[in-house]
Short mmCIF file of C-alpha atoms in Angstrom, two decimals:
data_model
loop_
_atom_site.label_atom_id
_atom_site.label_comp_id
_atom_site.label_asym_id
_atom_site.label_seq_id
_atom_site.Cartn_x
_atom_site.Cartn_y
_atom_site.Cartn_z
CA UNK A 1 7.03 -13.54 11.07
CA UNK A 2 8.01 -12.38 7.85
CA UNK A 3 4.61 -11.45 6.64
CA UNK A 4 0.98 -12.16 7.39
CA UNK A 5 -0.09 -15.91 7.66
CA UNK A 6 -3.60 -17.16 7.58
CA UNK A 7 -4.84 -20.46 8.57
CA UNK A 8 -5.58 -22.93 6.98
CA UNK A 9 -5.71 -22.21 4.05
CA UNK A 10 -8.80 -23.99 2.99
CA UNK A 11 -11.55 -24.85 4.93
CA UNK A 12 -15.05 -27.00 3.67
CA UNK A 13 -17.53 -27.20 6.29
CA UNK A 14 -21.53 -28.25 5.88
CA UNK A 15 -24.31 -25.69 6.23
CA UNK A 16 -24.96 -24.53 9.66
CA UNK A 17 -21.58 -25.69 11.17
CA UNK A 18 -19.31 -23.28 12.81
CA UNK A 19 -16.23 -22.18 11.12
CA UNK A 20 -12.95 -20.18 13.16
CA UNK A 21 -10.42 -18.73 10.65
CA UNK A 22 -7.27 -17.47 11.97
CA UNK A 23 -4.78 -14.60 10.96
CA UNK A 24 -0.79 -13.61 12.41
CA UNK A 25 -0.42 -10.44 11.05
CA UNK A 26 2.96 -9.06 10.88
CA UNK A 27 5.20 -8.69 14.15
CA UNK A 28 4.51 -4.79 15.66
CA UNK A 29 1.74 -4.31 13.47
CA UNK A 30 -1.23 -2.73 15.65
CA UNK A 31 -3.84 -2.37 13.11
CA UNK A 32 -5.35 -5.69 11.27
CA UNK A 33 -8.11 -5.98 9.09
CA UNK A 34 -10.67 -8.70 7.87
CA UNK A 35 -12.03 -8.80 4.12
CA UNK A 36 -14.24 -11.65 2.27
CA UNK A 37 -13.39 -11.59 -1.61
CA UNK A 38 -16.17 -13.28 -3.78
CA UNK A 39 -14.85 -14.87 -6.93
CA UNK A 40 -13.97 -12.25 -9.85
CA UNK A 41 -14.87 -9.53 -7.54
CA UNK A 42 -12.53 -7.02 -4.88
CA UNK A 43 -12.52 -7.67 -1.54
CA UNK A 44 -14.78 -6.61 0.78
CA UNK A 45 -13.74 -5.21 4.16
CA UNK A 46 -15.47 -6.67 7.23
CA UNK A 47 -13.41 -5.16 10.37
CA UNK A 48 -10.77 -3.62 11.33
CA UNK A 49 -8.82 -4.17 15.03
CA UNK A 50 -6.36 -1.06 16.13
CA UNK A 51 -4.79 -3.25 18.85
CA UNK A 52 -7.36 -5.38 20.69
CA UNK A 53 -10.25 -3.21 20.42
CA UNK A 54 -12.66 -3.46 16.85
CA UNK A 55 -12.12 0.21 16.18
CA UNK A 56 -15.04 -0.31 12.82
CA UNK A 57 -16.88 -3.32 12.64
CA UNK A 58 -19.40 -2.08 10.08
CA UNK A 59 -18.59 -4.45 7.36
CA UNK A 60 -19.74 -7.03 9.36
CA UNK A 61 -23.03 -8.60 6.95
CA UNK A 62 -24.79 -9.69 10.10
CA UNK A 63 -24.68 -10.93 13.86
CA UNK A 64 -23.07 -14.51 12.69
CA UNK A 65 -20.11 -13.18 11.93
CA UNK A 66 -17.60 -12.09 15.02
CA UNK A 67 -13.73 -11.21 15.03
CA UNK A 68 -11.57 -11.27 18.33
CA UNK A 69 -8.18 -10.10 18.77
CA UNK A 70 -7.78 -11.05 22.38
CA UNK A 71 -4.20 -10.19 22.68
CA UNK A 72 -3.70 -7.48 20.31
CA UNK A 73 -1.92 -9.67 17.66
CA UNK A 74 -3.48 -12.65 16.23
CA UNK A 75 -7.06 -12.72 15.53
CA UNK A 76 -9.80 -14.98 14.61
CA UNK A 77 -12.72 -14.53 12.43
CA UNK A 78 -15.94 -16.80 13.69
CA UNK A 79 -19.21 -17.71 11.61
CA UNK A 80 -22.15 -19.44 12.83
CA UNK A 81 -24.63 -21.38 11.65
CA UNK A 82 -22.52 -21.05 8.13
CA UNK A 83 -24.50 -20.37 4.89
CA UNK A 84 -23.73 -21.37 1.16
CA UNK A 85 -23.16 -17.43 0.53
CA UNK A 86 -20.67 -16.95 3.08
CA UNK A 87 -18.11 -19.14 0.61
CA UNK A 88 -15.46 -16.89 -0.14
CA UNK A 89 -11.87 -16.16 0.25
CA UNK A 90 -11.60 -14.48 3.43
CA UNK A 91 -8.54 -11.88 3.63
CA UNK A 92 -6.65 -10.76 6.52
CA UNK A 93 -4.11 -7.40 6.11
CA UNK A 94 -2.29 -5.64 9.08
CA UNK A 95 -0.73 -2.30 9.11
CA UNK A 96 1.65 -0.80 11.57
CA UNK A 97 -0.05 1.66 12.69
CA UNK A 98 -3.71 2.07 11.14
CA UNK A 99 -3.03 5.60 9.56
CA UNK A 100 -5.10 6.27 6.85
CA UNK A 101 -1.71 6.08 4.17
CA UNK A 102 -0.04 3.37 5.76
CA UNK A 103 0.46 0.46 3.84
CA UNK A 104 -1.57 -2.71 4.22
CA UNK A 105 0.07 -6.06 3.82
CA UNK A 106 -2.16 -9.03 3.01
CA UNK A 107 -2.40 -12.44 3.67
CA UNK A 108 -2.59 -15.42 1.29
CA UNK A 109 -6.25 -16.43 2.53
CA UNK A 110 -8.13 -18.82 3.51
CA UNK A 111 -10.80 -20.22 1.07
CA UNK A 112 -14.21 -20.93 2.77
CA UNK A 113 -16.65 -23.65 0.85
CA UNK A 114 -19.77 -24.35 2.32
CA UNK A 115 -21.16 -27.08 1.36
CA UNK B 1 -23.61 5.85 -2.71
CA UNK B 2 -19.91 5.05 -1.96
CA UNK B 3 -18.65 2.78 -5.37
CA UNK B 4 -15.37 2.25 -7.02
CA UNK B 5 -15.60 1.44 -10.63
CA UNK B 6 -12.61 0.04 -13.37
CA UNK B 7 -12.09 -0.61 -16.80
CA UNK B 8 -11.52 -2.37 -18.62
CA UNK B 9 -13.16 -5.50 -16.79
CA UNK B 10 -10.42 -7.47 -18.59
CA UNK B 11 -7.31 -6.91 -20.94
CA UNK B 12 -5.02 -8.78 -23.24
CA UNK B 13 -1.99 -7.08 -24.43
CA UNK B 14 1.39 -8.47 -25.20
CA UNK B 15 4.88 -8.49 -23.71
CA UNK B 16 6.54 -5.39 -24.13
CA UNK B 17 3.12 -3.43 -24.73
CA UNK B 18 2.01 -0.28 -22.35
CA UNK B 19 -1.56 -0.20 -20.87
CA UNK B 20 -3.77 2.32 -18.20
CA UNK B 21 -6.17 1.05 -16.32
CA UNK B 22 -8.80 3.10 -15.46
CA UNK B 23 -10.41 4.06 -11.71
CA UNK B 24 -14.16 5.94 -11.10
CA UNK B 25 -15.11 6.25 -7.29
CA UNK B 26 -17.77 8.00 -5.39
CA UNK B 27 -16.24 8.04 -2.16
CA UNK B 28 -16.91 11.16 -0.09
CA UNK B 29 -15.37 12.14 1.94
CA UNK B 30 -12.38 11.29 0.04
CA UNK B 31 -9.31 10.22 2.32
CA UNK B 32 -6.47 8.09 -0.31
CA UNK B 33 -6.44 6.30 -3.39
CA UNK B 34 -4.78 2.69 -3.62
CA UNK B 35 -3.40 0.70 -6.74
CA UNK B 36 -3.06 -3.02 -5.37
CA UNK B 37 -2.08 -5.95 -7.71
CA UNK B 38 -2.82 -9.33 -6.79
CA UNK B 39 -1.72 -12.17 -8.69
CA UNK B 40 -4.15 -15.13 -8.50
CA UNK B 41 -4.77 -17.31 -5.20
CA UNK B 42 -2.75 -14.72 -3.25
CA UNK B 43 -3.07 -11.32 -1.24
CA UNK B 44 -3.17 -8.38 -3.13
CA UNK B 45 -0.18 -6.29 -3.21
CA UNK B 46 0.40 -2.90 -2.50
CA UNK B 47 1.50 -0.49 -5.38
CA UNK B 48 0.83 2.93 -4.74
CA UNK B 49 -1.03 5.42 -2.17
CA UNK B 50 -2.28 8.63 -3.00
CA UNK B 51 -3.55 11.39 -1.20
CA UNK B 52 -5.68 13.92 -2.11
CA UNK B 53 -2.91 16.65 -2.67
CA UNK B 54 -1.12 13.90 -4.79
CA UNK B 55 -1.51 13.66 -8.75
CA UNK B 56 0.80 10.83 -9.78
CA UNK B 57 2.92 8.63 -8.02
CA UNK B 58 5.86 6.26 -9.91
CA UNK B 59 6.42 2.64 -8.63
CA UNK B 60 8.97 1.60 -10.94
CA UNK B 61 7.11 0.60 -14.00
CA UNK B 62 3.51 1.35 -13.07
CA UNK B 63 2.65 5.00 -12.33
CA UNK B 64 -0.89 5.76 -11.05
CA UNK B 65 -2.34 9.60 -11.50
CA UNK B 66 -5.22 11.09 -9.48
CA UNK B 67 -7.93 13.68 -10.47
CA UNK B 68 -9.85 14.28 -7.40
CA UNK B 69 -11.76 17.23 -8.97
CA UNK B 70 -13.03 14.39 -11.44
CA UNK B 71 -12.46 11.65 -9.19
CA UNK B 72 -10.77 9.28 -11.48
CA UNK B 73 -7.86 7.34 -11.33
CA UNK B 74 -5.16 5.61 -13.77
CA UNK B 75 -2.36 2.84 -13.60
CA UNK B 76 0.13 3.37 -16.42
CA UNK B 77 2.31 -0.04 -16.59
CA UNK B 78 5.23 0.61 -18.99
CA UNK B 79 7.00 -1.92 -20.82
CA UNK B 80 5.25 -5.06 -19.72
CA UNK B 81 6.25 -8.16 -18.17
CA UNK B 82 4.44 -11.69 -18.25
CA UNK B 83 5.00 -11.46 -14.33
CA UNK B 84 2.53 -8.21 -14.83
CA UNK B 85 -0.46 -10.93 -15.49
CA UNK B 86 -2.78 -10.59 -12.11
CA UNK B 87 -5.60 -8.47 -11.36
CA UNK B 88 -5.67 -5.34 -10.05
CA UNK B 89 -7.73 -3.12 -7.48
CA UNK B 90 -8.09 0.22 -7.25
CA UNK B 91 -9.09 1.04 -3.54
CA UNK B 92 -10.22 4.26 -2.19
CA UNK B 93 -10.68 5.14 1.80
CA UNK B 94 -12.91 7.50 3.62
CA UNK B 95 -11.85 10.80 5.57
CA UNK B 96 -13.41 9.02 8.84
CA UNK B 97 -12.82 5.15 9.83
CA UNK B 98 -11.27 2.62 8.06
CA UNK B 99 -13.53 2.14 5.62
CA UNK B 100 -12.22 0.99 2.18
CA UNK B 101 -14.01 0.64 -0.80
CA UNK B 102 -12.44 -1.93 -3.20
CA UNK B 103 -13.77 -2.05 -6.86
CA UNK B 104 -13.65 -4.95 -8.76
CA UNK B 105 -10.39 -5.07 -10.22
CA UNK B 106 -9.09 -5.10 -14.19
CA UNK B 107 -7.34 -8.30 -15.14
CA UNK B 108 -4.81 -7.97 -16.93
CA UNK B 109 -3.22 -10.88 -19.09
CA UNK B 110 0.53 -10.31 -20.85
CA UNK B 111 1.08 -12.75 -23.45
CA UNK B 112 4.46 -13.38 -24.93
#
């Protein structure tokens, strides 16, 4: 596609219900990353995929959250047993290669509520 | 501790007007600096990279300059537009990983 779509674009879901947030990156791109951006604040990077592997998964705040990228393109973000403080916008980027100077190119985002 | 720091936290300035932004980071070790704007409810957007052999960098109207001995940064936006209203992010990445460290952005409003 013509640039990195995330879906959908907002999602409310009830404490301690399971949530799956999807990103396309860009067509070719190899690397893609996950962020979660708290209101008035940057984002915060969660993982990051170099084709289907997760090449740095420290950003991860804890075992509830889990990204897969099965297939080396598209890629979903899971959370578990969902808390209020996971409400967020959560980012997606991609790169084409991962190199340190590439460019990233982000996604609209989808905005988590918890309820 | 790794942290990436900006000010102003906000700034009003009208059409037409120049501004700098300011960047502080404690990143180490030190990979590339990143000027991102993003415009509210969207993505942010890239504007410049910089490495650490790289001072300034032009993007048409905004220029960004590097110290890495002092490890600060600025975005220079020239002649402002109201389309220049959005936040923006100063981002700096480790040597190792794919770490970045975002700070917490300036935003900037351009009134006419």
């Amino acid at each position: 596609g013509a640039g990195v779509s995330q879906t959908p674009s907002n999602k409310v879901t009830e404490k301690g219900k399971y949530v799956e947030l999807r990103c396309d990156p860009i067509s070719g791109h190899t690397a893609l990353y996950w962020y979660r951006q708290s209101l008035g604040q940057g984002p915060e990077f969660l993982i990051y995929f170099q084709g289907t592997g997760a090449a740095d998964d420290s950003g991860l705040p804890n075992d509830r959250f889990f990204a897969v990228r099965p297939e080396g393109s598209v890629s979903t973000l899971k959370i578990q047993r969902t808390e209020r403080g996971d409400s967020a916008v959560y980012l997606c980027a991609s790169s084409l290669a991962g190199l340190h100077t590439d460019t990233q190119y982000f996604g609209p985002g989808t905005r988590l509520t918890v309820l | 501790k790794n942290q990436v720091e900006q000010s102003p936290q906000s700034l009003i300035i009208l059409e037409g007007k120049n501004c700098t932004l300011q960047c502080n980071y404690t990143v180490s070790p030190f990979s590339n600096l990143r000027w991102y704007k993003q415009d509210t409810g969207r993505g942010p957007v890239s504007l410049t990279i910089m490495t650490f052999s790289e001072n300034t960098k032009s993007n048409g109207r905004y220029t960004a300059t590097l110290d890495a001995d002092t490890k600060q940064s600025s975005l220079h936006i020239t002649a402002s537009q109201l389309s220049d209203s959005a936040s923006y992010i100063c981002v700096v990445s480790r040597t190792y990983g794919q770490n970045f460290v975002f700070g917490p952005g300036t935003r900037l409003s351009v009134l006419p």
